[in-house]
Coordinates of C-alpha atoms in Angstrom, one line a residue:
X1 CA 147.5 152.6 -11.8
X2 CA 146.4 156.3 -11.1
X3 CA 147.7 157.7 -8.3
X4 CA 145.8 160.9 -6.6
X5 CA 147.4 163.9 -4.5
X6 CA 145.9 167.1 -3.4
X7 CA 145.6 169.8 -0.5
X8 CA 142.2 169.3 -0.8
X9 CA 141.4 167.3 2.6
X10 CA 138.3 165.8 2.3
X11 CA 135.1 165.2 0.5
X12 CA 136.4 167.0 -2.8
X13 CA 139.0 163.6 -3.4
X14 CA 135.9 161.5 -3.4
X15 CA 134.6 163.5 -6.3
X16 CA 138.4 162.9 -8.6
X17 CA 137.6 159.2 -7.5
X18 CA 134.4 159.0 -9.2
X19 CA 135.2 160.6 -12.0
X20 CA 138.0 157.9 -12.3
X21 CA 136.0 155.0 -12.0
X22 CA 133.5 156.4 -14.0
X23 CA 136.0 156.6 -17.2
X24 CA 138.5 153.6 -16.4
X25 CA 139.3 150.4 -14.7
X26 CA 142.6 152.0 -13.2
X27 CA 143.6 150.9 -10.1
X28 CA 143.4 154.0 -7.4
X29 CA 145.9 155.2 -5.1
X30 CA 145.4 158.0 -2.9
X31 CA 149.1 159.4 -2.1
X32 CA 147.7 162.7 0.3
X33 CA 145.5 165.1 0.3
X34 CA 146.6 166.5 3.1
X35 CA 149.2 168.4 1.7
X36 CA 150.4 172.3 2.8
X37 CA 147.4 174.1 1.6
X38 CA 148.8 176.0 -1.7
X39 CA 151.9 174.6 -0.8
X40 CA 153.6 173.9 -4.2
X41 CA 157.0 173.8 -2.7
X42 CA 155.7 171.4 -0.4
X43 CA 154.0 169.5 -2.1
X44 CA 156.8 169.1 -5.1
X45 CA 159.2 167.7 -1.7
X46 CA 157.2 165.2 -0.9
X47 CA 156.0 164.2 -4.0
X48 CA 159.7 163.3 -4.7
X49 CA 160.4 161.2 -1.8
X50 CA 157.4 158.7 -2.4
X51 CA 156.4 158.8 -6.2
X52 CA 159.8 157.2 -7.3
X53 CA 159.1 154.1 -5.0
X54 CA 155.9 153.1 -7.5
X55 CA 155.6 151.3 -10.2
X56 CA 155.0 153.0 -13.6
X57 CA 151.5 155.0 -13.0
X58 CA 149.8 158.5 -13.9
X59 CA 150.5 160.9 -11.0
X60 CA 147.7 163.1 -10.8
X61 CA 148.5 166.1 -8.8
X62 CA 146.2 168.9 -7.6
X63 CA 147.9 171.7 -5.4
X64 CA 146.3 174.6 -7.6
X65 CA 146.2 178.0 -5.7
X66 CA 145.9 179.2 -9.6
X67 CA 142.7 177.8 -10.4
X68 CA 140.8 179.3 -12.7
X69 CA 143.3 181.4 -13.7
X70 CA 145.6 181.3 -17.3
X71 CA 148.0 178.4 -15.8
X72 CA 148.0 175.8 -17.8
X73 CA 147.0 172.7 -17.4
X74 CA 149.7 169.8 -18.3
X75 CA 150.6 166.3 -18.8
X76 CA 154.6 165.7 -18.3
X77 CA 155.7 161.9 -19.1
X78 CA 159.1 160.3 -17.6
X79 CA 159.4 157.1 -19.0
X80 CA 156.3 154.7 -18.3
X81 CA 155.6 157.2 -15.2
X82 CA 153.1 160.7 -16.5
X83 CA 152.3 163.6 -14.0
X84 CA 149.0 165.4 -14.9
X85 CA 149.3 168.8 -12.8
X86 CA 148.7 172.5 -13.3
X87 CA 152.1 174.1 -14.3
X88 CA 152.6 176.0 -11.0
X89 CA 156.2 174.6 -10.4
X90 CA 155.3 171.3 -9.0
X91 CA 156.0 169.0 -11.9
X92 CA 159.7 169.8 -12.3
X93 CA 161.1 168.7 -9.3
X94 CA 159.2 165.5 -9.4
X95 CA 159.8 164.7 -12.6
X96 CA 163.4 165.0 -12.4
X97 CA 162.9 162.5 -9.1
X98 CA 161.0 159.9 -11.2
X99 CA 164.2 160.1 -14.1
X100 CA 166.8 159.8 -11.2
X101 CA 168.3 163.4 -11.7
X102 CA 169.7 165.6 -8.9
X103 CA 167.3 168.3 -8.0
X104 CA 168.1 171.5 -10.4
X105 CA 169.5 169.0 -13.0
X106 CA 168.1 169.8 -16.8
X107 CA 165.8 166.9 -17.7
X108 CA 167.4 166.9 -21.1
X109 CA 170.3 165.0 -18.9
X110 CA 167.7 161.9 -18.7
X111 CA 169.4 160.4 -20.8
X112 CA 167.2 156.7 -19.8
X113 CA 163.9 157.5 -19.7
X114 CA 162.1 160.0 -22.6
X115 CA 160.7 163.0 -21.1
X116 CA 158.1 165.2 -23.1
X117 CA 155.3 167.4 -21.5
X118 CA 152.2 168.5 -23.4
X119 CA 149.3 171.0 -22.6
X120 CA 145.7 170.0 -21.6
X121 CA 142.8 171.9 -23.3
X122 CA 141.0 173.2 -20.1
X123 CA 138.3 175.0 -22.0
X124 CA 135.5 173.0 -21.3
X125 CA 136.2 172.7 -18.2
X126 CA 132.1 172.9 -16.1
X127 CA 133.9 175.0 -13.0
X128 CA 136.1 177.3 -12.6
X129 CA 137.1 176.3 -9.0
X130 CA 137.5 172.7 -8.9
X131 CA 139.8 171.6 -12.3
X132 CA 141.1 168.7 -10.1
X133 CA 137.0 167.5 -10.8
X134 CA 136.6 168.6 -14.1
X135 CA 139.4 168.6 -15.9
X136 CA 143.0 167.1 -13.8
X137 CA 140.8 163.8 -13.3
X138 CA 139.5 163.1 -16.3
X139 CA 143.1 163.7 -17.9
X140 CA 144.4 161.3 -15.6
X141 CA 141.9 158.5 -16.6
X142 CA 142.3 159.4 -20.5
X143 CA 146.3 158.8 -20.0
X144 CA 145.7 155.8 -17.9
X145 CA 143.3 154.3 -21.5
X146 CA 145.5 155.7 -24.3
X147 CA 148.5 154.4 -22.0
X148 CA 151.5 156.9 -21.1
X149 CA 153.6 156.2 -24.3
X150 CA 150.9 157.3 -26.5
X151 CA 149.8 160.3 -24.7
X152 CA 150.9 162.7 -27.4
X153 CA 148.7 161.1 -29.8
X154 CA 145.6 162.1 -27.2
X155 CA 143.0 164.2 -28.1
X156 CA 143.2 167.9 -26.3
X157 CA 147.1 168.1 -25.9
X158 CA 149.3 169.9 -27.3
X159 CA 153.8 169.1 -27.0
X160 CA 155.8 171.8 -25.6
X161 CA 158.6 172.6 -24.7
X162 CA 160.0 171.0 -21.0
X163 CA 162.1 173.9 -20.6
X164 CA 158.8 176.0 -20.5
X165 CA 157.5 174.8 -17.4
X166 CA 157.4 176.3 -14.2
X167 CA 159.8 175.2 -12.4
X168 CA 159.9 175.1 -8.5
X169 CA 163.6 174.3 -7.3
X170 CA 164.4 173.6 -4.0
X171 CA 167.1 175.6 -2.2
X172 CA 170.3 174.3 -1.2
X173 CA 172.4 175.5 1.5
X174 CA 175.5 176.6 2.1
X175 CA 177.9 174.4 3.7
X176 CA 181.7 176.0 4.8
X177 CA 183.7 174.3 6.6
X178 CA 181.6 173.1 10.4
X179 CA 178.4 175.9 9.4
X180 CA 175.3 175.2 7.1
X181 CA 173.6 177.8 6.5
X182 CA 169.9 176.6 5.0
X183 CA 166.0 176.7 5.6
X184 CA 163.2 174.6 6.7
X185 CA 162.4 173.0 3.9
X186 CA 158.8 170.9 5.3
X187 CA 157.4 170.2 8.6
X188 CA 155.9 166.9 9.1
X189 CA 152.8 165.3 10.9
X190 CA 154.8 164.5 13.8
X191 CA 156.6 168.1 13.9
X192 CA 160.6 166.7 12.6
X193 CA 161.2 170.4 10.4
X194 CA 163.3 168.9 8.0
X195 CA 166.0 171.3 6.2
X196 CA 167.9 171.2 3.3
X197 CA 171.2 171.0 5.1
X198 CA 172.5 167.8 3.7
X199 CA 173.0 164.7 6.5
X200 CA 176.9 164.7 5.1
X201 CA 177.7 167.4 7.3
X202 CA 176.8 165.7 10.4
X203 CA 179.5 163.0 9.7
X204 CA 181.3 162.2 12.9
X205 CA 179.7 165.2 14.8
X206 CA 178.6 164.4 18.8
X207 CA 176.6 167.8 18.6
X208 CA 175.7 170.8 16.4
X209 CA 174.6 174.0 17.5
X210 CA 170.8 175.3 15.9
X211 CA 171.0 178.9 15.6
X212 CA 172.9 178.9 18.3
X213 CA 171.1 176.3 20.5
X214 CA 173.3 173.2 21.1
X215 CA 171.9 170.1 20.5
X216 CA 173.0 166.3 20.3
X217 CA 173.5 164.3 17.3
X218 CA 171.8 160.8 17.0
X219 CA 171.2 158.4 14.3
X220 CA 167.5 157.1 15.7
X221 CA 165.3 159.4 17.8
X222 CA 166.0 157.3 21.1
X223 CA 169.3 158.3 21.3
X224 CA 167.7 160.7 24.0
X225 CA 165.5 160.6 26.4
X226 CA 162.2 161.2 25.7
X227 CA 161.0 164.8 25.3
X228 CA 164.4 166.0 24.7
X229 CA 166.0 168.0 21.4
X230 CA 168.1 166.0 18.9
X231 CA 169.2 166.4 15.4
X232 CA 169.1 163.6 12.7
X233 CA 169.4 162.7 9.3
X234 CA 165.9 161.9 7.8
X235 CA 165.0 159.0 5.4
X236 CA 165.4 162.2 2.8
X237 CA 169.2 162.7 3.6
X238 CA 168.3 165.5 5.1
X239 CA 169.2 167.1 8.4
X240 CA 166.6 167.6 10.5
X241 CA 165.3 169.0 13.9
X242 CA 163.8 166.4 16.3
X243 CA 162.6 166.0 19.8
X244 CA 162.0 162.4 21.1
X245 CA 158.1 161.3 21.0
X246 CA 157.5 165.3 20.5
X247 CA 157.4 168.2 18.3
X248 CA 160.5 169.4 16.7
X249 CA 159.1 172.7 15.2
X250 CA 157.9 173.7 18.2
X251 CA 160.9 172.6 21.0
X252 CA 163.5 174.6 18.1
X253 CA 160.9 177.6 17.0
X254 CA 160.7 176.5 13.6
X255 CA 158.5 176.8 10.6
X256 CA 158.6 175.6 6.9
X257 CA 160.7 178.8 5.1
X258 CA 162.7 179.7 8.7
X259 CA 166.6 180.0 8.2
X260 CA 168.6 178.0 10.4
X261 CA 172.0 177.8 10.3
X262 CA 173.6 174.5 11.9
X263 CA 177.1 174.7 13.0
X264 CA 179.5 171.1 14.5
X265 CA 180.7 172.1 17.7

């Protein structure tokens, strides 16, 4: 199985496809490409709630604002699972997902699944602008043939060091006594703006104030009436900032890198 992610909306997808098909039998799974445009941070969130529900695969991952540029290009492997991305900071955090870790933990601590990343000769590569074509695609299909545990014996890669990614770690916030302070980490299609205030610290809380907006707690987005503010905790464990059947972002003001600081009232 291959499974395909991008910012690139759509035709440019169709083109990774083919090039797929063309080189393999691999099964296809289009995860999003309707990502945050250059959106690594966003991109390396969700990527973390949804890869670790898949069976072993090669995660081929394309939010590149660097293209073209001297990022490299490179394979990491977690086990059975590999991620073929640029090294921008997105193949940390999801890596450590896919090996169980807490965000921020070293992936030398997987101590069950062997992690090794390797760098892709790009040099061929027929355009400058669209690697996830020419050279993120291909890679991805040349994994999928050679099989994930052999990828170090492929052709065009070279081992290096984990440590020498990128790495794009997610913030935490701080939490004393009833106040979080945090950010808004993502924004979602239907508008939640999800934070990284943990959902532990609306244990047993009736209502919160958002900066300094009070709002009710609920466990399911009815527990309002319809239209109206609520905060929850997310599938994520995250807290976020809801409105019933509406948009969150826009009822609370919010916006993916906003601080908001969450007190129990």
């Amino acid at each position: 199985m291959i499974t395909l992610s991008s910012d690139f909306g759509s035709p440019y997808p169709a083109a990774m496809r083919g090039v797929v098909l063309d080189r393999c039998d691999a099964r296809l799974v289009d995860v999003s490409h309707e990502f945050p445009r250059h959106d690594v941070r966003a991109t390396a969130f969700w990527l973390c709630e949804t890869l670790p529900y898949f069976p072993p695969a090669v995660h081929c991952v394309v939010v590149d604002p660097g293209v073209g540029t001297d990022r490299d290009a490179v394979v990491v492997r977690v086990g059975r699972h590999a991620l073929v991305a640029p090294d921008n900071g997105v193949v940390l955090p999801v890596a450590r997902a896919l090996a169980g870790l807490d965000p921020g933990e070293p992936l030398a601590d997987a101590t069950h699944q062997t992690v090794a990343a390797y760098v892709v000769d790009d040099a061929d590569a027929a355009s400058s602008t669209f690697h996830g074509r020419d050279v993120f695609a291909p890679t991805a299909a040349r994994v999928h043939e050679v099989g994930v545990a052999a990828v170090g014996g492929m052709e065009g890669v070279e081992a290096t060091d984990v440590a020498d990614l990128v790495d794009c770690t997610l913030p935490a916030a701080t939490v004393e006594g009833d106040r979080a302070v945090g950010e808004v980490l993502v924004v979602d299609d239907f508008g939640n703006a999800v934070t990284n205030v943990p959902g532990g610290f609306l244990a047993d809380a009736d209502a919160v104030t958002v900066n300094g907006e009070r709002v009710p707690v609920g466990e399911t987005f009815a527990a309002v009436p319809e239209g109206e503010q609520l905060v929850t905790v997310g599938s994520h464990g995250n807290v976020e900032c809801d409105v019933n059947r509406g948009r969150g972002d826009e009822a609370f003001g919010l916006a993916p890198g906003d601080g908001v600081t969450v007190e129990r009232c």
